[in-house]
Short mmCIF file of C-alpha atoms and ligand atoms in Angstrom, two decimals:
data_model
loop_
_atom_site.label_atom_id
_atom_site.label_comp_id
_atom_site.label_asym_id
_atom_site.label_seq_id
_atom_site.Cartn_x
_atom_site.Cartn_y
_atom_site.Cartn_z
CA MET H 10 3.98 -104.72 101.46
CA PRO H 11 3.33 -104.57 105.24
CA GLY H 12 2.11 -107.88 106.68
CA TRP H 13 -1.20 -106.47 107.89
CA LEU H 14 -2.07 -105.40 104.32
CA ALA H 15 -1.81 -109.02 103.17
CA VAL H 16 -4.59 -110.16 105.52
CA LEU H 17 -7.02 -107.41 104.46
CA PRO H 18 -8.50 -109.36 101.51
CA ILE H 19 -9.04 -112.36 103.80
CA ILE H 20 -10.90 -110.22 106.36
CA THR H 21 -13.01 -108.65 103.59
CA ALA H 22 -13.83 -112.02 102.03
CA THR H 23 -14.78 -113.46 105.43
CA ARG H 24 -17.08 -110.52 106.03
CA LEU H 25 -18.73 -110.95 102.62
CA LEU H 26 -19.18 -114.69 103.06
CA SER H 27 -20.63 -114.44 106.57
CA LYS H 28 -24.40 -114.65 106.45
CA LEU H 29 -25.99 -111.36 107.39
CA MET H 30 -29.39 -111.61 109.03
CA ARG H 31 -32.25 -109.56 107.66
CA GLY H 32 -34.01 -107.28 110.13
CA VAL H 33 -37.10 -105.12 109.97
CA VAL H 34 -37.16 -102.22 112.44
CA LEU H 35 -40.44 -100.75 113.73
CA ILE H 36 -40.43 -97.21 115.10
CA SER H 37 -42.79 -94.43 116.19
CA GLY H 38 -40.50 -91.51 117.00
CA SER H 39 -37.03 -90.02 116.94
CA GLY H 40 -35.38 -93.29 116.00
CA SER H 41 -32.19 -92.72 117.98
CA ASN H 42 -32.09 -96.47 118.68
CA LEU H 43 -32.64 -97.13 114.98
CA GLN H 44 -29.65 -94.86 114.28
CA SER H 45 -27.43 -96.77 116.71
CA ILE H 46 -28.42 -100.00 114.95
CA ILE H 47 -27.83 -98.49 111.48
CA ASP H 48 -24.40 -97.26 112.57
CA LYS H 49 -23.36 -100.69 113.85
CA ALA H 50 -25.25 -102.89 111.36
CA ALA H 51 -22.14 -104.10 109.53
CA ASP H 52 -20.42 -105.00 112.81
CA ILE H 53 -23.42 -106.90 114.16
CA ASP H 54 -24.05 -109.00 111.04
CA LEU H 55 -27.35 -107.30 110.28
CA THR H 56 -28.92 -105.94 107.12
CA ILE H 57 -31.81 -103.61 107.85
CA SER H 58 -34.28 -104.59 105.13
CA CYS H 59 -36.81 -101.92 105.96
CA VAL H 60 -38.13 -99.52 108.58
CA VAL H 61 -41.84 -99.22 109.37
CA SER H 62 -43.37 -96.31 111.26
CA ASN H 63 -46.93 -95.82 112.45
CA ARG H 64 -46.40 -92.04 112.59
CA SER H 65 -45.71 -89.72 109.67
CA ASP H 66 -43.76 -87.27 111.87
CA ALA H 67 -41.33 -89.92 113.14
CA TYR H 68 -37.82 -88.57 112.57
CA GLY H 69 -36.69 -92.19 112.28
CA LEU H 70 -38.18 -92.19 108.77
CA THR H 71 -35.70 -89.47 107.80
CA ARG H 72 -32.88 -91.48 109.35
CA ALA H 73 -33.92 -94.49 107.22
CA GLU H 74 -34.11 -92.30 104.11
CA ASN H 75 -30.64 -90.85 104.81
CA ALA H 76 -29.25 -94.36 105.19
CA GLY H 77 -30.89 -95.55 101.95
CA ILE H 78 -33.11 -98.04 103.77
CA PRO H 79 -36.61 -98.75 102.37
CA HIS H 80 -39.21 -97.31 104.71
CA HIS H 81 -42.97 -97.51 105.03
CA LEU H 82 -45.58 -95.49 106.82
CA VAL H 83 -48.58 -97.38 108.19
CA GLU H 84 -50.62 -94.87 110.17
CA HIS H 85 -52.65 -96.57 112.86
CA THR H 86 -55.22 -93.76 112.63
CA GLN H 87 -56.18 -95.03 109.17
CA PHE H 88 -57.44 -98.36 110.53
CA ASP H 89 -60.62 -99.06 112.41
CA SER H 90 -59.25 -101.94 114.47
CA ARG H 91 -55.97 -103.16 115.98
CA THR H 92 -56.33 -106.34 113.96
CA ALA H 93 -56.55 -104.45 110.66
CA PHE H 94 -53.52 -102.30 111.56
CA ASP H 95 -51.46 -105.31 112.65
CA GLN H 96 -52.34 -107.15 109.46
CA ALA H 97 -51.18 -104.18 107.35
CA VAL H 98 -47.87 -103.98 109.26
CA SER H 99 -47.46 -107.73 109.05
CA LYS H 100 -47.99 -107.69 105.29
CA ILE H 101 -45.10 -105.26 104.89
CA ILE H 102 -42.83 -107.13 107.30
CA ASP H 103 -43.43 -110.41 105.47
CA GLN H 104 -42.46 -108.91 102.09
CA TYR H 105 -38.91 -108.77 103.46
CA SER H 106 -38.86 -112.27 105.06
CA PRO H 107 -36.87 -110.99 108.05
CA ASP H 108 -34.93 -113.17 110.45
CA ILE H 109 -35.51 -110.65 113.23
CA VAL H 110 -38.15 -107.99 113.96
CA ILE H 111 -36.74 -105.15 116.04
CA LEU H 112 -39.07 -102.86 117.96
CA ALA H 113 -37.17 -99.62 118.54
CA GLY H 114 -39.54 -97.22 120.23
CA PHE H 115 -42.63 -98.61 118.49
CA MET H 116 -45.46 -97.33 120.65
CA ARG H 117 -48.36 -99.56 119.68
CA ILE H 118 -49.91 -102.45 121.56
CA PHE H 119 -50.09 -105.54 119.37
CA THR H 120 -52.82 -108.10 119.03
CA GLU H 121 -52.01 -111.56 120.38
CA ALA H 122 -52.01 -112.90 116.82
CA PHE H 123 -49.24 -110.47 115.83
CA ALA H 124 -47.13 -111.23 118.90
CA GLN H 125 -47.53 -114.96 118.35
CA LYS H 126 -46.67 -114.75 114.68
CA TYR H 127 -43.22 -113.27 115.36
CA CYS H 128 -42.67 -114.95 118.71
CA GLY H 129 -39.03 -115.95 119.14
CA LYS H 130 -37.75 -113.46 116.61
CA MET H 131 -39.18 -110.16 117.83
CA LEU H 132 -37.24 -108.05 120.34
CA ASN H 133 -38.30 -104.90 122.19
CA ILE H 134 -36.44 -102.24 124.10
CA HIS H 135 -38.15 -100.78 127.15
CA PRO H 136 -36.87 -97.84 129.22
CA SER H 137 -37.08 -99.37 132.70
CA LEU H 138 -35.66 -102.21 134.73
CA LEU H 139 -38.45 -104.66 133.98
CA PRO H 140 -40.59 -105.96 135.61
CA LYS H 141 -40.65 -102.48 137.16
CA PHE H 142 -42.54 -99.73 135.30
CA GLN H 143 -44.15 -101.48 132.37
CA GLY H 144 -46.07 -99.12 130.09
CA LEU H 145 -45.55 -95.38 129.65
CA ASN H 146 -43.80 -92.48 131.47
CA THR H 147 -41.25 -94.82 132.98
CA HIS H 148 -38.70 -92.14 133.91
CA GLN H 149 -41.12 -89.97 135.88
CA ARG H 150 -42.60 -93.03 137.55
CA ALA H 151 -39.15 -94.21 138.65
CA LEU H 152 -38.47 -90.75 140.12
CA ASP H 153 -41.88 -90.62 141.84
CA ALA H 154 -41.26 -94.05 143.35
CA GLY H 155 -38.00 -92.80 144.90
CA GLU H 156 -35.89 -95.34 143.01
CA LYS H 157 -32.13 -95.09 143.42
CA GLU H 158 -31.46 -96.71 140.06
CA HIS H 159 -33.23 -97.03 136.76
CA GLY H 160 -32.34 -98.32 133.32
CA VAL H 161 -33.29 -100.20 130.19
CA SER H 162 -34.40 -103.74 129.43
CA ILE H 163 -34.36 -105.70 126.21
CA HIS H 164 -36.76 -108.59 125.99
CA PHE H 165 -38.39 -111.06 123.65
CA VAL H 166 -41.88 -109.94 122.75
CA THR H 167 -44.64 -112.27 123.86
CA VAL H 168 -48.38 -111.76 124.19
CA GLN H 169 -47.89 -109.98 127.54
CA LEU H 170 -47.22 -106.26 127.13
CA ASP H 171 -43.63 -105.51 128.26
CA GLY H 172 -43.79 -108.91 129.91
CA GLY H 173 -41.71 -111.21 127.70
CA PRO H 174 -38.51 -112.80 129.00
CA VAL H 175 -35.81 -110.23 129.71
CA ILE H 176 -32.55 -110.77 127.82
CA ALA H 177 -30.37 -107.95 129.15
CA GLN H 178 -30.53 -104.82 131.26
CA SER H 179 -28.32 -101.83 131.80
CA ARG H 180 -28.53 -99.64 134.89
CA VAL H 181 -28.01 -95.97 135.66
CA ASP H 182 -27.90 -94.24 139.03
CA ILE H 183 -30.62 -91.75 139.86
CA ILE H 184 -29.16 -88.65 141.50
CA PRO H 185 -31.12 -85.99 143.43
CA SER H 186 -30.87 -83.43 140.60
CA ASP H 187 -32.36 -85.81 138.01
CA ASP H 188 -35.65 -85.07 136.34
CA ALA H 189 -37.46 -87.16 133.74
CA ILE H 190 -35.54 -85.46 130.91
CA SER H 191 -32.06 -85.95 132.36
CA LEU H 192 -32.92 -89.51 133.30
CA ALA H 193 -34.22 -90.28 129.79
CA LYS H 194 -30.95 -88.96 128.34
CA LYS H 195 -28.85 -91.15 130.63
CA VAL H 196 -30.94 -94.21 129.87
CA LEU H 197 -30.81 -93.57 126.11
CA ILE H 198 -27.01 -93.64 126.20
CA GLU H 199 -27.25 -97.13 127.66
CA GLU H 200 -29.96 -98.13 125.16
CA HIS H 201 -27.74 -97.23 122.23
CA LYS H 202 -24.97 -99.49 123.53
CA LEU H 203 -27.09 -102.41 124.69
CA TYR H 204 -29.53 -102.93 121.81
CA PRO H 205 -26.92 -103.48 119.06
CA GLU H 206 -25.06 -105.86 121.36
CA VAL H 207 -28.17 -107.97 122.04
CA ILE H 208 -29.11 -107.95 118.35
CA HIS H 209 -25.62 -109.25 117.61
CA TRP H 210 -26.15 -112.17 120.01
CA PHE H 211 -29.25 -113.00 117.99
CA THR H 212 -27.61 -112.67 114.56
CA GLN H 213 -24.74 -114.88 115.75
CA GLY H 214 -27.28 -117.57 116.62
CA ARG H 215 -26.35 -117.37 120.31
CA LEU H 216 -29.71 -116.09 121.56
CA GLN H 217 -33.04 -117.93 121.42
CA LEU H 218 -36.43 -118.07 123.07
CA LYS H 219 -36.84 -121.63 124.36
CA ASP H 220 -39.72 -122.91 126.53
CA GLY H 221 -40.65 -119.34 127.38
CA LYS H 222 -37.11 -118.45 128.49
CA ALA H 223 -34.42 -116.30 126.92
CA VAL H 224 -31.41 -118.55 126.34
CA LEU H 225 -27.88 -117.29 125.57
CA ASP H 226 -25.15 -119.73 124.61
CA GLY H 227 -27.36 -122.57 125.80
CA LYS H 228 -27.93 -121.09 129.26
CA ALA H 229 -31.24 -119.60 130.48
CA LEU H 230 -30.81 -115.93 131.32
C1 GAR R 12 -36.68 -95.37 123.84
O1 GAR R 12 -36.39 -94.81 125.08
C2 GAR R 12 -37.25 -96.76 124.00
O2 GAR R 12 -36.70 -97.45 125.07
C3 GAR R 12 -38.69 -96.45 124.25
O3 GAR R 12 -39.00 -95.41 123.36
C4 GAR R 12 -37.83 -94.62 123.16
C5 GAR R 12 -37.61 -94.49 121.68
O4 GAR R 12 -36.56 -93.59 121.43
N1 GAR R 12 -39.54 -97.60 124.05
C6 GAR R 12 -40.67 -97.78 124.74
O5 GAR R 12 -41.09 -97.01 125.56
C7 GAR R 12 -41.42 -99.07 124.39
N2 GAR R 12 -42.38 -99.37 125.39
P1 GAR R 12 -35.93 -93.49 119.98
O6 GAR R 12 -37.10 -93.31 119.00
O7 GAR R 12 -35.06 -92.28 120.03
O8 GAR R 12 -35.18 -94.76 119.69
#
């Protein structure tokens, strides 16, 4: 028997014994970030317990279905207040007792109560180099502002919209021929690499929110 074959059971057992963290992923759209997390879940010590969408036409729901992940639709249009919507989403999240709540293109503004409830274990991905271009239409706004570079940020979610401590960023160059569509494509490529990596830092216990700062391996970022 080749030597490498002998260590296979050890690697498998180690993988099974290692504690996977439970994550709930919130989406509103295509779910390409969700897909990148699904594809790498085993490598980043994550079990995706469920996916929640606020939109029935979100293709991410199909991705969850294809991956055999429980998924829920909570349409914000069915609620007469943000509080009522947040409470409905929260009720579903809590059924799964997640270690981490992952916002992956979830396009709703939360109430303070919701943000506070999951503070320290809720991450968001935003398509700009924060603090630049918080909010919507980030790619066009970066072009209009004449930026030479653009990118993606991953941050802890706090009560400030797109304002929580930044954990990591990835940059792309803006070239003269870029439009909002080409720029979005370039940024998405970076998103799909960066988000699983940051989630892995969290599931390894290396990343925390401490005193309002993102801390990796004991050092403020
Ligand atoms: C991504 O570009 C993500 O950064 C952005 O929505 C897109 C979702 O794409 N998030 C935000 O704008 C949050 N403010 P996806 O559904 O294909 O993952």
